[in-house]
Each structure stands twice: as structure tokens, then as C-alpha cells.
Amino acid sequence: MNPETIALKEIRYPNNIDWWPMALGWWIILAILVCVIIVFSVRFLKNFQRNKKRRIALNELHRIRNDEIICSDVFLLTNKLSILIRKSMLAYESRDAVAGLVGEEWLEFLDQNLEEKYFSQGIGRSLVLFPYQNPKDLTSINVTELCDLVKKRITTPITSGADS
């Protein structure tokens, strides 16, 4: 038999496997991936909204800290910081729990969830004492330390029923 006389047909290769339509397993993986992205996006947006008040308060603190006129006047500085921290705590906690607090009760409230008693026994007392003193009798305070303390109070959340 002569190999040249044999009628051979061309070899047919199968078509390439297309990626579309996808198999069921890929659809399931895609659905799970979309659900995970949605869950993380919702959590991110809720966290972003919840921290909006904190970001506004920190921006105001940054503005106060960078204003040389305010930082040079102890009376004005303590007054501005006192107002800022009061507004911040009113934004975080219920009005009934915060609005009526004055003096030592206010300082003890501010000490909640902090590792030390910065407000009732430390430099934070100046926020309550200095606005009511005669400006001529005021002693200088460490502005950086006081601003850092206010920042720590704003960024540290107060948990319900916490007594430090």
C-alpha cells in the first residue's frame, strides 16, 4: 500500500474553550466577592459618618492650636478649648448626660476611659478654673500639653457606664 494514495483528512482540533458563559462555580465566587465588597463598603461608610463629628472637632482644635493670637492669651485659649470640648462631648453623648455637668462632675466625666485623671487632677483643671479667674492672675500653662490632652479626650471614645 502506497502511503501517498491513502485518502487522509485533515485533523480537526477542538475549538478553544471560551470564558463565556461562565460555569456555575465562577458565578458563585463572583456573587460572594460582590457581597464581601458591599459589606465592607457599608461598614466603611458607617464608620466614616460616625467619625464625622470627631473630624470636625479635631479640625477646630488644629485651627485653635495654629492661631498664635489664641495660643498667646491663656484666658482665650482655655475658653476656646473649654467650648470645643463641651461641644464635642455634647455631640457624642446625650444632652441630658452632659449639659448639666459643671465643676468637678464635668472633670470626672472628662476623665472617663483615660488612663489617668488628666482633667480632675492634672492640667485639664485649667479648662474649668482659668475662664473664671482674673486675667492678670493667670499663670502660663503648657499650651502643647493642654491641646494634646483635649485631642486625647476627643479621640478617646466614652463607653457607657465607664468609671475610671
PDB file of C-alpha atoms in Angstrom:
ATOM      1  CA  MET A   1       0.000   0.000   0.000  1.00  0.00           C
ATOM      2  CA  ASN A   2       1.324   3.297  -1.037  1.00  0.00           C
ATOM      3  CA  PRO A   3       1.003   5.980   1.674  1.00  0.00           C
ATOM      4  CA  GLU A   4       0.535   8.685  -0.923  1.00  0.00           C
ATOM      5  CA  THR A   5      -2.603   7.128  -2.290  1.00  0.00           C
ATOM      6  CA  ILE A   6      -4.390   6.854   1.041  1.00  0.00           C
ATOM      7  CA  ALA A   7      -7.126   9.491   1.370  1.00  0.00           C
ATOM      8  CA  LEU A   8      -6.388  11.212   4.664  1.00  0.00           C
ATOM      9  CA  LYS A   9      -8.440  14.010   6.060  1.00  0.00           C
ATOM     10  CA  GLU A  10      -7.074  16.954   7.992  1.00  0.00           C
ATOM     11  CA  ILE A  11      -7.029  16.604  11.762  1.00  0.00           C
ATOM     12  CA  ARG A  12      -9.711  18.720  13.403  1.00  0.00           C
ATOM     13  CA  TYR A  13      -8.763  20.233  16.709  1.00  0.00           C
ATOM     14  CA  PRO A  14     -11.488  21.146  19.211  1.00  0.00           C
ATOM     15  CA  ASN A  15     -12.449  24.812  19.489  1.00  0.00           C
ATOM     16  CA  ASN A  16     -10.745  26.859  22.163  1.00  0.00           C
ATOM     17  CA  ILE A  17     -12.647  26.891  25.428  1.00  0.00           C
ATOM     18  CA  ASP A  18     -14.307  30.289  25.858  1.00  0.00           C
ATOM     19  CA  TRP A  19     -14.529  32.058  29.185  1.00  0.00           C
ATOM     20  CA  TRP A  20     -18.125  32.950  28.480  1.00  0.00           C
ATOM     21  CA  PRO A  21     -20.596  31.674  29.569  1.00  0.00           C
ATOM     22  CA  MET A  22     -19.025  31.081  32.943  1.00  0.00           C
ATOM     23  CA  ALA A  23     -19.502  27.902  34.872  1.00  0.00           C
ATOM     24  CA  LEU A  24     -21.738  27.878  37.946  1.00  0.00           C
ATOM     25  CA  GLY A  25     -18.775  27.835  40.342  1.00  0.00           C
ATOM     26  CA  TRP A  26     -17.455  31.096  38.935  1.00  0.00           C
ATOM     27  CA  TRP A  27     -20.872  32.716  39.323  1.00  0.00           C
ATOM     28  CA  ILE A  28     -20.934  31.673  42.983  1.00  0.00           C
ATOM     29  CA  ILE A  29     -17.418  33.048  43.586  1.00  0.00           C
ATOM     30  CA  LEU A  30     -18.387  36.298  41.856  1.00  0.00           C
ATOM     31  CA  ALA A  31     -21.554  36.640  43.980  1.00  0.00           C
ATOM     32  CA  ILE A  32     -19.592  36.062  47.191  1.00  0.00           C
ATOM     33  CA  LEU A  33     -16.987  38.613  46.130  1.00  0.00           C
ATOM     34  CA  VAL A  34     -19.669  41.228  45.375  1.00  0.00           C
ATOM     35  CA  CYS A  35     -21.320  40.588  48.766  1.00  0.00           C
ATOM     36  CA  VAL A  36     -17.988  40.982  50.594  1.00  0.00           C
ATOM     37  CA  ILE A  37     -17.296  44.257  48.777  1.00  0.00           C
ATOM     38  CA  ILE A  38     -20.766  45.573  49.643  1.00  0.00           C
ATOM     39  CA  VAL A  39     -20.416  44.618  53.334  1.00  0.00           C
ATOM     40  CA  PHE A  40     -17.016  46.300  53.663  1.00  0.00           C
ATOM     41  CA  SER A  41     -18.237  49.378  51.799  1.00  0.00           C
ATOM     42  CA  VAL A  42     -21.247  49.757  54.098  1.00  0.00           C
ATOM     43  CA  ARG A  43     -19.052  49.337  57.192  1.00  0.00           C
ATOM     44  CA  PHE A  44     -16.573  51.891  55.879  1.00  0.00           C
ATOM     45  CA  LEU A  45     -19.324  54.428  55.160  1.00  0.00           C
ATOM     46  CA  LYS A  46     -20.936  53.951  58.588  1.00  0.00           C
ATOM     47  CA  ASN A  47     -17.560  54.371  60.293  1.00  0.00           C
ATOM     48  CA  PHE A  48     -16.832  57.431  58.160  1.00  0.00           C
ATOM     49  CA  GLN A  49     -20.184  59.016  59.091  1.00  0.00           C
ATOM     50  CA  ARG A  50     -19.787  58.127  62.769  1.00  0.00           C
ATOM     51  CA  ASN A  51     -16.386  59.850  62.885  1.00  0.00           C
ATOM     52  CA  LYS A  52     -17.561  62.993  61.102  1.00  0.00           C
ATOM     53  CA  LYS A  53     -18.129  64.896  64.357  1.00  0.00           C
ATOM     54  CA  ARG A  54     -14.726  63.798  65.638  1.00  0.00           C
ATOM     55  CA  ARG A  55     -13.021  65.009  62.455  1.00  0.00           C
ATOM     56  CA  ILE A  56     -14.764  68.391  62.709  1.00  0.00           C
ATOM     57  CA  ALA A  57     -13.684  68.763  66.350  1.00  0.00           C
ATOM     58  CA  LEU A  58     -10.093  67.810  65.515  1.00  0.00           C
ATOM     59  CA  ASN A  59     -10.033  70.329  62.662  1.00  0.00           C
ATOM     60  CA  GLU A  60     -11.260  73.038  65.040  1.00  0.00           C
ATOM     61  CA  LEU A  61      -8.592  72.026  67.579  1.00  0.00           C
ATOM     62  CA  HIS A  62      -5.971  72.232  64.836  1.00  0.00           C
ATOM     63  CA  ARG A  63      -7.203  75.719  63.930  1.00  0.00           C
ATOM     64  CA  ILE A  64      -7.056  76.841  67.576  1.00  0.00           C
ATOM     65  CA  ARG A  65      -3.608  75.333  68.047  1.00  0.00           C
ATOM     66  CA  ASN A  66      -2.215  77.107  64.976  1.00  0.00           C
ATOM     67  CA  ASP A  67      -3.678  80.504  65.857  1.00  0.00           C
ATOM     68  CA  GLU A  68      -0.880  82.477  67.519  1.00  0.00           C
ATOM     69  CA  ILE A  69      -3.238  85.082  68.966  1.00  0.00           C
ATOM     70  CA  ILE A  70      -5.306  82.448  70.782  1.00  0.00           C
ATOM     71  CA  CYS A  71      -2.252  80.492  71.980  1.00  0.00           C
ATOM     72  CA  SER A  72      -0.587  83.610  73.364  1.00  0.00           C
ATOM     73  CA  ASP A  73      -3.603  84.502  75.532  1.00  0.00           C
ATOM     74  CA  VAL A  74      -4.134  81.852  78.229  1.00  0.00           C
ATOM     75  CA  PHE A  75      -7.627  83.105  79.072  1.00  0.00           C
ATOM     76  CA  LEU A  76      -8.762  82.963  75.427  1.00  0.00           C
ATOM     77  CA  LEU A  77      -7.096  79.595  74.827  1.00  0.00           C
ATOM     78  CA  THR A  78      -8.707  77.892  77.809  1.00  0.00           C
ATOM     79  CA  ASN A  79     -12.050  79.454  76.925  1.00  0.00           C
ATOM     80  CA  LYS A  80     -11.887  78.198  73.309  1.00  0.00           C
ATOM     81  CA  LEU A  81     -10.724  74.731  74.353  1.00  0.00           C
ATOM     82  CA  SER A  82     -13.414  74.517  77.020  1.00  0.00           C
ATOM     83  CA  ILE A  83     -16.111  75.409  74.484  1.00  0.00           C
ATOM     84  CA  LEU A  84     -14.680  72.944  71.961  1.00  0.00           C
ATOM     85  CA  ILE A  85     -14.562  70.044  74.392  1.00  0.00           C
ATOM     86  CA  ARG A  86     -18.083  70.811  75.654  1.00  0.00           C
ATOM     87  CA  LYS A  87     -19.438  70.843  72.085  1.00  0.00           C
ATOM     88  CA  SER A  88     -17.587  67.621  71.303  1.00  0.00           C
ATOM     89  CA  MET A  89     -18.959  65.803  74.315  1.00  0.00           C
ATOM     90  CA  LEU A  90     -22.472  67.054  73.534  1.00  0.00           C
ATOM     91  CA  ALA A  91     -22.066  65.590  70.040  1.00  0.00           C
ATOM     92  CA  TYR A  92     -21.005  62.178  71.397  1.00  0.00           C
ATOM     93  CA  GLU A  93     -23.221  61.803  74.436  1.00  0.00           C
ATOM     94  CA  SER A  94     -26.841  62.585  75.172  1.00  0.00           C
ATOM     95  CA  ARG A  95     -27.621  66.166  76.071  1.00  0.00           C
ATOM     96  CA  ASP A  96     -29.122  65.111  79.424  1.00  0.00           C
ATOM     97  CA  ALA A  97     -25.891  63.363  80.432  1.00  0.00           C
ATOM     98  CA  VAL A  98     -23.532  66.226  79.542  1.00  0.00           C
ATOM     99  CA  ALA A  99     -25.289  69.603  79.538  1.00  0.00           C
ATOM    100  CA  GLY A 100     -25.830  69.830  83.290  1.00  0.00           C
ATOM    101  CA  LEU A 101     -22.306  68.845  84.318  1.00  0.00           C
ATOM    102  CA  VAL A 102     -20.162  71.583  85.835  1.00  0.00           C
ATOM    103  CA  GLY A 103     -17.066  71.795  88.010  1.00  0.00           C
ATOM    104  CA  GLU A 104     -15.762  68.555  89.471  1.00  0.00           C
ATOM    105  CA  GLU A 105     -18.549  66.467  87.938  1.00  0.00           C
ATOM    106  CA  TRP A 106     -17.580  67.770  84.487  1.00  0.00           C
ATOM    107  CA  LEU A 107     -13.901  66.999  85.079  1.00  0.00           C
ATOM    108  CA  GLU A 108     -14.701  63.487  86.302  1.00  0.00           C
ATOM    109  CA  PHE A 109     -16.853  62.951  83.225  1.00  0.00           C
ATOM    110  CA  LEU A 110     -13.937  64.018  81.020  1.00  0.00           C
ATOM    111  CA  ASP A 111     -11.624  61.563  82.816  1.00  0.00           C
ATOM    112  CA  GLN A 112     -13.734  58.562  81.751  1.00  0.00           C
ATOM    113  CA  ASN A 113     -11.773  55.953  79.767  1.00  0.00           C
ATOM    114  CA  LEU A 114      -8.487  57.834  80.100  1.00  0.00           C
ATOM    115  CA  GLU A 115      -5.563  56.046  81.713  1.00  0.00           C
ATOM    116  CA  GLU A 116      -5.015  58.846  84.261  1.00  0.00           C
ATOM    117  CA  LYS A 117      -7.067  61.623  85.872  1.00  0.00           C
ATOM    118  CA  TYR A 118      -5.811  64.298  83.473  1.00  0.00           C
ATOM    119  CA  PHE A 119      -8.766  66.609  83.948  1.00  0.00           C
ATOM    120  CA  SER A 120      -9.700  66.276  87.613  1.00  0.00           C
ATOM    121  CA  GLN A 121      -6.106  66.153  88.902  1.00  0.00           C
ATOM    122  CA  GLY A 122      -3.915  67.349  86.042  1.00  0.00           C
ATOM    123  CA  ILE A 123      -3.511  70.182  83.590  1.00  0.00           C
ATOM    124  CA  GLY A 124      -7.092  69.721  82.394  1.00  0.00           C
ATOM    125  CA  ARG A 125      -8.318  71.526  85.524  1.00  0.00           C
ATOM    126  CA  SER A 126      -7.280  74.754  83.834  1.00  0.00           C
ATOM    127  CA  LEU A 127     -10.213  74.401  81.426  1.00  0.00           C
ATOM    128  CA  VAL A 128     -12.587  74.900  84.359  1.00  0.00           C
ATOM    129  CA  LEU A 129     -10.532  77.263  86.502  1.00  0.00           C
ATOM    130  CA  PHE A 130      -8.923  79.705  84.062  1.00  0.00           C
ATOM    131  CA  PRO A 131     -12.024  81.139  82.359  1.00  0.00           C
ATOM    132  CA  TYR A 132     -13.267  82.422  85.739  1.00  0.00           C
ATOM    133  CA  GLN A 133     -10.024  83.870  87.052  1.00  0.00           C
ATOM    134  CA  ASN A 134      -8.823  87.414  86.717  1.00  0.00           C
ATOM    135  CA  PRO A 135      -6.713  87.561  83.516  1.00  0.00           C
ATOM    136  CA  LYS A 136      -3.971  89.396  85.455  1.00  0.00           C
ATOM    137  CA  ASP A 137      -3.648  86.493  87.915  1.00  0.00           C
ATOM    138  CA  LEU A 138      -3.304  83.775  85.289  1.00  0.00           C
ATOM    139  CA  THR A 139      -0.115  81.813  85.184  1.00  0.00           C
ATOM    140  CA  SER A 140       1.172  80.425  81.943  1.00  0.00           C
ATOM    141  CA  ILE A 141       0.391  76.851  81.047  1.00  0.00           C
ATOM    142  CA  ASN A 142       1.909  74.409  78.626  1.00  0.00           C
ATOM    143  CA  VAL A 143      -0.227  75.057  75.536  1.00  0.00           C
ATOM    144  CA  THR A 144       1.019  71.991  73.672  1.00  0.00           C
ATOM    145  CA  GLU A 145       0.286  69.683  76.600  1.00  0.00           C
ATOM    146  CA  LEU A 146      -3.195  71.127  77.082  1.00  0.00           C
ATOM    147  CA  CYS A 147      -4.027  70.852  73.367  1.00  0.00           C
ATOM    148  CA  ASP A 148      -2.701  67.266  73.326  1.00  0.00           C
ATOM    149  CA  LEU A 149      -4.922  66.456  76.294  1.00  0.00           C
ATOM    150  CA  VAL A 150      -8.001  67.890  74.552  1.00  0.00           C
ATOM    151  CA  LYS A 151      -7.097  65.908  71.437  1.00  0.00           C
ATOM    152  CA  LYS A 152      -6.774  62.732  73.521  1.00  0.00           C
ATOM    153  CA  ARG A 153     -10.220  63.358  75.051  1.00  0.00           C
ATOM    154  CA  ILE A 154     -11.807  63.961  71.651  1.00  0.00           C
ATOM    155  CA  THR A 155     -10.277  60.859  70.074  1.00  0.00           C
ATOM    156  CA  THR A 156     -10.885  58.511  73.018  1.00  0.00           C
ATOM    157  CA  PRO A 157     -14.462  57.224  72.988  1.00  0.00           C
ATOM    158  CA  ILE A 158     -16.501  57.282  76.158  1.00  0.00           C
ATOM    159  CA  THR A 159     -18.203  53.961  76.800  1.00  0.00           C
ATOM    160  CA  SER A 160     -21.483  53.872  78.647  1.00  0.00           C
ATOM    161  CA  GLY A 161     -21.203  53.312  82.375  1.00  0.00           C
ATOM    162  CA  ALA A 162     -17.416  53.545  82.392  1.00  0.00           C
ATOM    163  CA  ASP A 163     -15.836  54.719  85.611  1.00  0.00           C
ATOM    164  CA  SER A 164     -12.088  55.171  85.526  1.00  0.00           C
TER     165      SER A 164
END
